[in-house]
């Protein structure tokens, strides 16, 4: 869904900013949650010397910095980043989503 245009919140303030998925009732009754998906390749050269957990955390934190405050303060929803790797792994918040 498209996000409300607002330039005073940190993160993605583009006029056509959008998230990938919106659902109601997942984390609480009648509560809307917005999701943004990221898929990365864990065998890329940029990750070869890093622990896979730290890479998942890095990608979750990037998504949170980009969208979380705006979604909570402006859209009045919760936000969950869904981070997956091409090898089939998931970041902690994606694991909670799939439970």
PDB file of N, CA, C and O in Angstrom, residues 41-50:
ATOM      1  N   UNK A  41      21.106 -12.658  -0.987  1.00  0.00           N
ATOM      2  CA  UNK A  41      21.901 -13.852  -1.285  1.00  0.00           C
ATOM      3  C   UNK A  41      23.037 -13.951  -0.252  1.00  0.00           C
ATOM      4  O   UNK A  41      23.969 -13.140  -0.283  1.00  0.00           O
ATOM      5  N   UNK A  42      22.953 -14.910   0.672  1.00  0.00           N
ATOM      6  CA  UNK A  42      23.936 -14.969   1.758  1.00  0.00           C
ATOM      7  C   UNK A  42      25.351 -15.337   1.315  1.00  0.00           C
ATOM      8  O   UNK A  42      26.304 -15.119   2.061  1.00  0.00           O
ATOM      9  N   UNK A  43      25.503 -15.848   0.107  1.00  0.00           N
ATOM     10  CA  UNK A  43      26.839 -16.217  -0.380  1.00  0.00           C
ATOM     11  C   UNK A  43      27.497 -15.113  -1.198  1.00  0.00           C
ATOM     12  O   UNK A  43      28.546 -15.335  -1.806  1.00  0.00           O
ATOM     13  N   UNK A  44      26.889 -13.934  -1.207  1.00  0.00           N
ATOM     14  CA  UNK A  44      27.482 -12.798  -1.922  1.00  0.00           C
ATOM     15  C   UNK A  44      28.813 -12.425  -1.268  1.00  0.00           C
ATOM     16  O   UNK A  44      28.998 -12.608  -0.056  1.00  0.00           O
ATOM     17  N   UNK A  45      29.719 -11.904  -2.047  1.00  0.00           N
ATOM     18  CA  UNK A  45      31.045 -11.525  -1.535  1.00  0.00           C
ATOM     19  C   UNK A  45      30.957 -10.570  -0.349  1.00  0.00           C
ATOM     20  O   UNK A  45      31.769 -10.643   0.575  1.00  0.00           O
ATOM     21  N   UNK A  46      29.973  -9.689  -0.347  1.00  0.00           N
ATOM     22  CA  UNK A  46      29.871  -8.701   0.726  1.00  0.00           C
ATOM     23  C   UNK A  46      29.517  -9.322   2.073  1.00  0.00           C
ATOM     24  O   UNK A  46      29.671  -8.682   3.105  1.00  0.00           O
ATOM     25  N   UNK A  47      29.051 -10.573   2.086  1.00  0.00           N
ATOM     26  CA  UNK A  47      28.687 -11.235   3.339  1.00  0.00           C
ATOM     27  C   UNK A  47      29.625 -12.377   3.712  1.00  0.00           C
ATOM     28  O   UNK A  47      29.443 -13.016   4.742  1.00  0.00           O
ATOM     29  N   UNK A  48      30.632 -12.650   2.912  1.00  0.00           N
ATOM     30  CA  UNK A  48      31.438 -13.874   3.089  1.00  0.00           C
ATOM     31  C   UNK A  48      32.158 -13.954   4.434  1.00  0.00           C
ATOM     32  O   UNK A  48      32.381 -15.047   4.927  1.00  0.00           O
ATOM     33  N   UNK A  49      32.497 -12.843   5.042  1.00  0.00           N
ATOM     34  CA  UNK A  49      33.208 -12.859   6.321  1.00  0.00           C
ATOM     35  C   UNK A  49      32.298 -12.527   7.503  1.00  0.00           C
ATOM     36  O   UNK A  49      32.784 -12.226   8.588  1.00  0.00           O
ATOM     37  N   UNK A  50      30.986 -12.601   7.300  1.00  0.00           N
ATOM     38  CA  UNK A  50      30.055 -12.201   8.347  1.00  0.00           C
ATOM     39  C   UNK A  50      29.211 -13.378   8.812  1.00  0.00           C
ATOM     40  O   UNK A  50      28.880 -14.272   8.042  1.00  0.00           O
TER      41      UNK A  50
END
